[in-house]
Amino acid sequence: MAITWFAAVKEVSGLFKDIGGLVAKSNATKKLLYSELELNLKQFQNAYKTKATYDQLIEVLSNERITKARESAFIFSTIKAGKIKESHVKDPRNKRYIGEDCEWLFNQHC
């Protein structure tokens, strides 16, 4: 019986190790997504300042990390709780996003 118990403990420790790896991977993915979004926001600001065309802006935007996260079945709802509020929206064209959450935005528009 002691050997059976020891084997079970070994399996549980392996399970914790696997869960820890998933959490670390999830945190790393979040950081990469934040980084990509930050970079894209800077590109939007630069495009606005320099009066770049839409085609020029599209060429410098990236969604590589978002695509990779979707392929790995990342759960986007873990990024930020809450919904888009009217105070978050600066351009009237984006009012349609009020009430949506982060997961919806990533799954619908990337």
Backbone as a ProteinNet text record, in pm:
[ID]
protein_1_A
[PRIMARY]
MAITWFAAVKEVSGLFKDIGGLVAKSNATKKLLYSELELNLKQFQNAYKTKATYDQLIEVLSNERITKARESAFIFSTIKAGKIKESHVKDPRNKRYIGEDCEWLFNQHC
[TERTIARY]
81.6	0	86.6	197	284.3	339.4	370.6	424.3	316.1	191.7	81.3	62.5	70.3	54.9	167.7	288.4	403.4	386.9	336.5	314.3	209.6	106	1.3	58.6	145.4	207.7	292.9	361.6	444.4	358.2	243.6	152.8	97.4	62.4	7.7	113.8	237.9	343.1	365.4	354	364.5	250.3	131	14.6	35.9	87.1	113.8	218.3	316.8	420.5	358.5	270.1	203.7	114.1	40.3	-47.5	36.8	147.2	237.3	289.6	321.1	367.9	260.5	135.5	25.3	5	13.1	-3.5	108.4	231.3	345	329.4	284.8	264.2	153.7	47.6	-62.6	-15.9	64.4	115.8	207.9	290.3	379.6	299.1	195.3	110.2	42.7	-5.7	-68.3	29.7	151.5	252.1	282.3	290	315.4	198.4	76.8	-40.8	-45	-18.3	-13	92.4	207	316.6	275.4	211.8	169.3	62.6	-29.5	-132.6	-72	23	90.9	162.6	232	302.9	204.8	93.9	-6.5	-66.5	-89.2	-142.3	-42.8	85	187.7	188.6	168.6	164.2	45.3	-70.2	-187.6	-157.7	-95.9	-63.9	32.5	133.9	230.8	164.6	77.4	7.5	-80.2	-143.6	-228.2	-142.7	-29.1	59.6	117.9	154.3	219.1	120.6	-8.8	-114.6	-89.4	-50.4	-25.5	-156.4	-147.2	-266.4	-303.6	-424.3	-467.5	-378.8	-340.9	-254.7	-120.2	-63.6	63.2	47.1	-63.8	-89.5	-105.4	-181.1	-204.6	-73.8	18.6	146.9	229.8	215	297.7	228.2	98.1	27.4	58	52.6	84	-27.2	-55.6	-147.5	-90.4	39.5	106.2	86.8	106.5	93.3	-51.2	-143.1	-285	-321	-274.8	-301.1	-242.7	-118.6	-56.2	-132.6	-179.7	-256.8	-387.4	-451.9	-576.6	-550.2	-438.6	-404.8	-376.3	-322.6	-292	-409.5	-526.4	-649.7	-639	-567.4	-556.7	-694.6	-724.6	-854.4	-842.1	-891.6	-874.3	-949.5	-1050.5	-1126	-1041	-924.7	-838.4	-753.3	-756.3	-671.7	-720.7	-842.3	-893.4	-1042.8	-1083	-1225.5	-1291.3	-1415.9	-1488.7	-1525.6	-1600.4	-1649.3	-1609.6	-1614.7	-1582.8	-1695.2	-1655.5	-1753.1	-1753.2	-1857.5	-1867.4	-1749.9	-1699.6	-1586.7	-1457.1	-1448.5	-1330.2	-1327.6	-1441.9	-1454.4	-1434.5	-1335.8	-1303.5	-1361.8	-1372.6	-1421.3	-1564.4	-1657.9	-1798.3	-1817	-1724.5	-1737.1	-1721.8	-1661.1	-1635.7	-1739.5	-1846.3	-1951.3	-2016.2	-2008.5	-2068.9	-1999.8	-1877.7	-1804.8	-1838.6	-1914.9	-1952.5	-2030.7	-1990.8	-2056.9	-1988.5	-1893.1	-1821.1	-1701	-1653.7	-1537.6	-1415.9	-1303	-1176.4	-1182.9	-1241	-1248.8	-1324.6	-1435.4	-1515.2	-1432.4	-1359.5	-1279.7	-1173.2	-1102.1	-996.8	-1053.8	-1164.9	-1221.2	-1294.9	-1344.5	-1422	-1337.5	-1233.3	-1169	-1021.2	-968.7	-824.5	-801.2
-118.9	0	126.1	125.6	242.2	275.7	174.1	197.8	259.7	215.4	271.8	418.6	449.6	587.8	674.1	621.9	694.8	723.9	626	644.5	753.1	755.4	857.2	996.2	1008.7	1136.8	1183.4	1089.6	1121.9	1176.4	1113.2	1158.5	1296.9	1321	1450.6	1559.3	1529.3	1630.3	1661.1	1559.2	1581.4	1668	1646.3	1725.5	1871.5	1896.5	2034.7	2100.3	2022.3	2074.9	2114.3	2029.2	2059	2181.7	2192	2307.3	2434	2424.5	2539.3	2584.3	2488.9	2522.4	2592.4	2547.9	2612.2	2755.5	2774.7	2908.9	3000.1	2951.5	3031.2	3064.4	2966.4	2989.2	3092.2	3082.3	3176.6	3317.8	3332.6	3464.3	3518.8	3433.8	3476.7	3520.5	3446.7	3481.4	3615.8	3638.2	3766.5	3880.8	3863.5	3968.9	3997	3891.2	3909	3979.8	3946.4	4011	4158.7	4188.9	4328.5	4405	4342.6	4405.4	4435.6	4339.5	4359.4	4468.7	4470	4573.9	4712.6	4719.5	4846.1	4897.1	4808	4844.8	4892.5	4822.8	4862.5	4998.8	5025.5	5156.2	5267.5	5241.1	5339.8	5361.9	5254.7	5267.3	5353.2	5334.3	5417.1	5564.2	5591.2	5729.8	5791.7	5716.6	5767	5790.8	5700.3	5715.4	5840.4	5866.1	5985.3	6112.1	6112.2	6230.4	6257.8	6152.6	6169.7	6169.3	6155.2	6150.6	6038.4	5923.4	5807.1	5755.8	5689.7	5631.3	5502.5	5456.4	5330.4	5214.2	5214.7	5107.6	5105.7	5224.2	5231.7	5181.8	5218.6	5175.4	5023.8	4968.1	4823.2	4746.1	4799.1	4730.5	4721.9	4817.8	4817.6	4754.3	4728.7	4664	4514.4	4457.6	4315.5	4243.7	4122.6	4037.8	3896.1	3884	3753.5	3685	3759.6	3699.3	3664.6	3745	3715.9	3587.1	3573.4	3453	3329.2	3340.3	3227.3	3190.4	3291	3264.7	3194.5	3235.6	3169	3024.4	3000.3	2864.1	2773.2	2830.6	2749.6	2743.8	2789	2785.2	2868.2	2981.1	3071.8	3126.7	3139.5	3189.6	3340.3	3416.1	3560.9	3629.6	3565.1	3627.9	3642.6	3576.5	3588.2	3715.5	3788.2	3906.8	4019.8	4059.1	4170.4	4151.5	4154.8	4144.8	4278.4	4274	4397.6	4414.9	4518.3	4547.8	4689.3	4714.5	4847.8	4942.8	5054.2	5154	5270.2	5349.2	5464.3	5559.9	5568.8	5659.1	5611.4	5482.7	5429.9	5465.5	5495.7	5515.9	5663.6	5692.6	5830.1	5866.8	5769.9	5795.6	5742.9	5826	5782	5654.7	5627.3	5506.9	5379.9	5391	5272.6	5251.2	5328.2	5313.4	5174.6	5109.8	4976.1	4872.4	4904.8	4811.8	4827	4929.5	4950	4828.3	4777.2	4660.2	4528.2	4530	4407.4	4389.1	4264.7	4237.3	4202.6	4183.7	4158.1	4030	3926.4	3800.1	3818.5	3890.9	3913.8	3988.5	4092.9	4171.6	4087	4005.9	3923	3817.4	3758	3649.8	3700.7	3822.5	3875.3	3954.9	4020.7	4120.9	4100.8	3984.3	3962.3	3840.8
0	0	0	71	77.4	-60.6	-138.5	-273.1	-361.9	-348.4	-424.4	-388.7	-261	-215.2	-271	-270.1	-321.6	-471.5	-544.3	-688	-711.9	-627.7	-641	-614.2	-514.5	-482.9	-600.3	-661.7	-776.9	-891.5	-913.4	-1018.5	-987.5	-861.6	-821.9	-839.3	-801	-816.8	-965	-1049.5	-1193.7	-1244.7	-1188.6	-1226.6	-1188.8	-1067.5	-1025.5	-1115.7	-1154.7	-1243.6	-1377.7	-1431.2	-1557.9	-1545.8	-1435.7	-1413.9	-1401.6	-1328.6	-1315.7	-1450	-1536	-1670.5	-1751.2	-1737.1	-1808.9	-1760.8	-1629	-1573.3	-1621.7	-1618.6	-1665.4	-1813.7	-1890.7	-2034.3	-2055.2	-1974.7	-1985.6	-1952.3	-1845.9	-1808.6	-1916.2	-1972.4	-2079.5	-2201.7	-2234.1	-2348	-2323.8	-2201.8	-2169.4	-2190.6	-2141.6	-2155.2	-2303	-2382.3	-2525.8	-2594.9	-2553.6	-2611.6	-2574.6	-2447.8	-2404.6	-2483.8	-2501.2	-2573.9	-2717.7	-2782.3	-2920.4	-2929.6	-2836	-2837.1	-2814.3	-2722.8	-2695.9	-2821.5	-2887.2	-3009.9	-3116.9	-3131.8	-3230.9	-3198.4	-3069.1	-3030	-3064.4	-3042.9	-3079.7	-3231.2	-3305.5	-3452.3	-3495.5	-3428	-3458.1	-3429.8	-3315.3	-3279.7	-3380	-3417.6	-3516.7	-3651.6	-3690.9	-3818.9	-3816.9	-3703.2	-3690.9	-3700.3	-3630.3	-3630.1	-3767.8	-3837.4	-3968.6	-4084.4	-4050.7	-4152.7	-4254.8	-4202.8	-4288.2	-4346.5	-4458.8	-4521.1	-4447.9	-4471.4	-4410.6	-4454.6	-4580	-4630.7	-4559.1	-4534.5	-4462.2	-4318.2	-4257.1	-4119.1	-4111.9	-4202.6	-4201.8	-4216.1	-4293.7	-4312.7	-4185.3	-4094.4	-3973.3	-3853	-3862.3	-3751.7	-3749.7	-3629.3	-3614.6	-3538.6	-3579.3	-3502.5	-3488.7	-3505.4	-3499.5	-3364.6	-3256.9	-3123.3	-3091.5	-3141.2	-3121	-3193.7	-3315.6	-3394.1	-3326.1	-3276.9	-3207.6	-3081.5	-3008.8	-2886.8	-2920.4	-3028.2	-3069.6	-3109.2	-3179.9	-3222.4	-3102.5	-2995.4	-2876.8	-2779.3	-2822.8	-2743.8	-2616.1	-2624.9	-2511.4	-2477.7	-2350.2	-2305.8	-2286.2	-2381.7	-2381.6	-2268.5	-2214.1	-2105.4	-1979.4	-1974.8	-1857.3	-1861	-1969.1	-1980.7	-1891	-1903.3	-1825.4	-1805.6	-1679.7	-1649.6	-1679.1	-1717.1	-1740.9	-1886.4	-1908.1	-2042.3	-2082.3	-2210.9	-2262.1	-2221	-2160.8	-2115.9	-2213.9	-2206.9	-2296.1	-2277	-2155.4	-2127.5	-2193.9	-2230.2	-2296.4	-2445.1	-2500.9	-2645	-2678.4	-2762	-2800.8	-2936.9	-3024.5	-3159.9	-3172.1	-3217.8	-3228.9	-3312.4	-3405.9	-3489.1	-3407	-3288.6	-3205.9	-3096.9	-3098.9	-2997.3	-3001.6	-3114.6	-3127.1	-3037.6	-2989.4	-2904.3	-2755.3	-2720.6	-2580.9	-2532.6	-2417.8	-2360.1	-2392.4	-2485.3	-2521	-2428.4	-2416.7	-2331.9	-2417.9	-2350.2	-2418.4	-2502.3	-2448	-2521	-2652.1	-2648.9	-2769.6	-2873.1	-2828.4	-2923.1	-2991.7	-2914.9	-2973.7	-3066.9	-3029.7	-3110.4	-3233.8	-3229.4	-3342.2	-3440.7	-3391.8	-3476.1	-3497.3	-3470.3	-3492.8	-3578.4
[MASK]
++++++++++++++++++++++++++++++++++++++++++++++++++++++++++++++++++++++++++++++++++++++++++++++++++++++++++++++

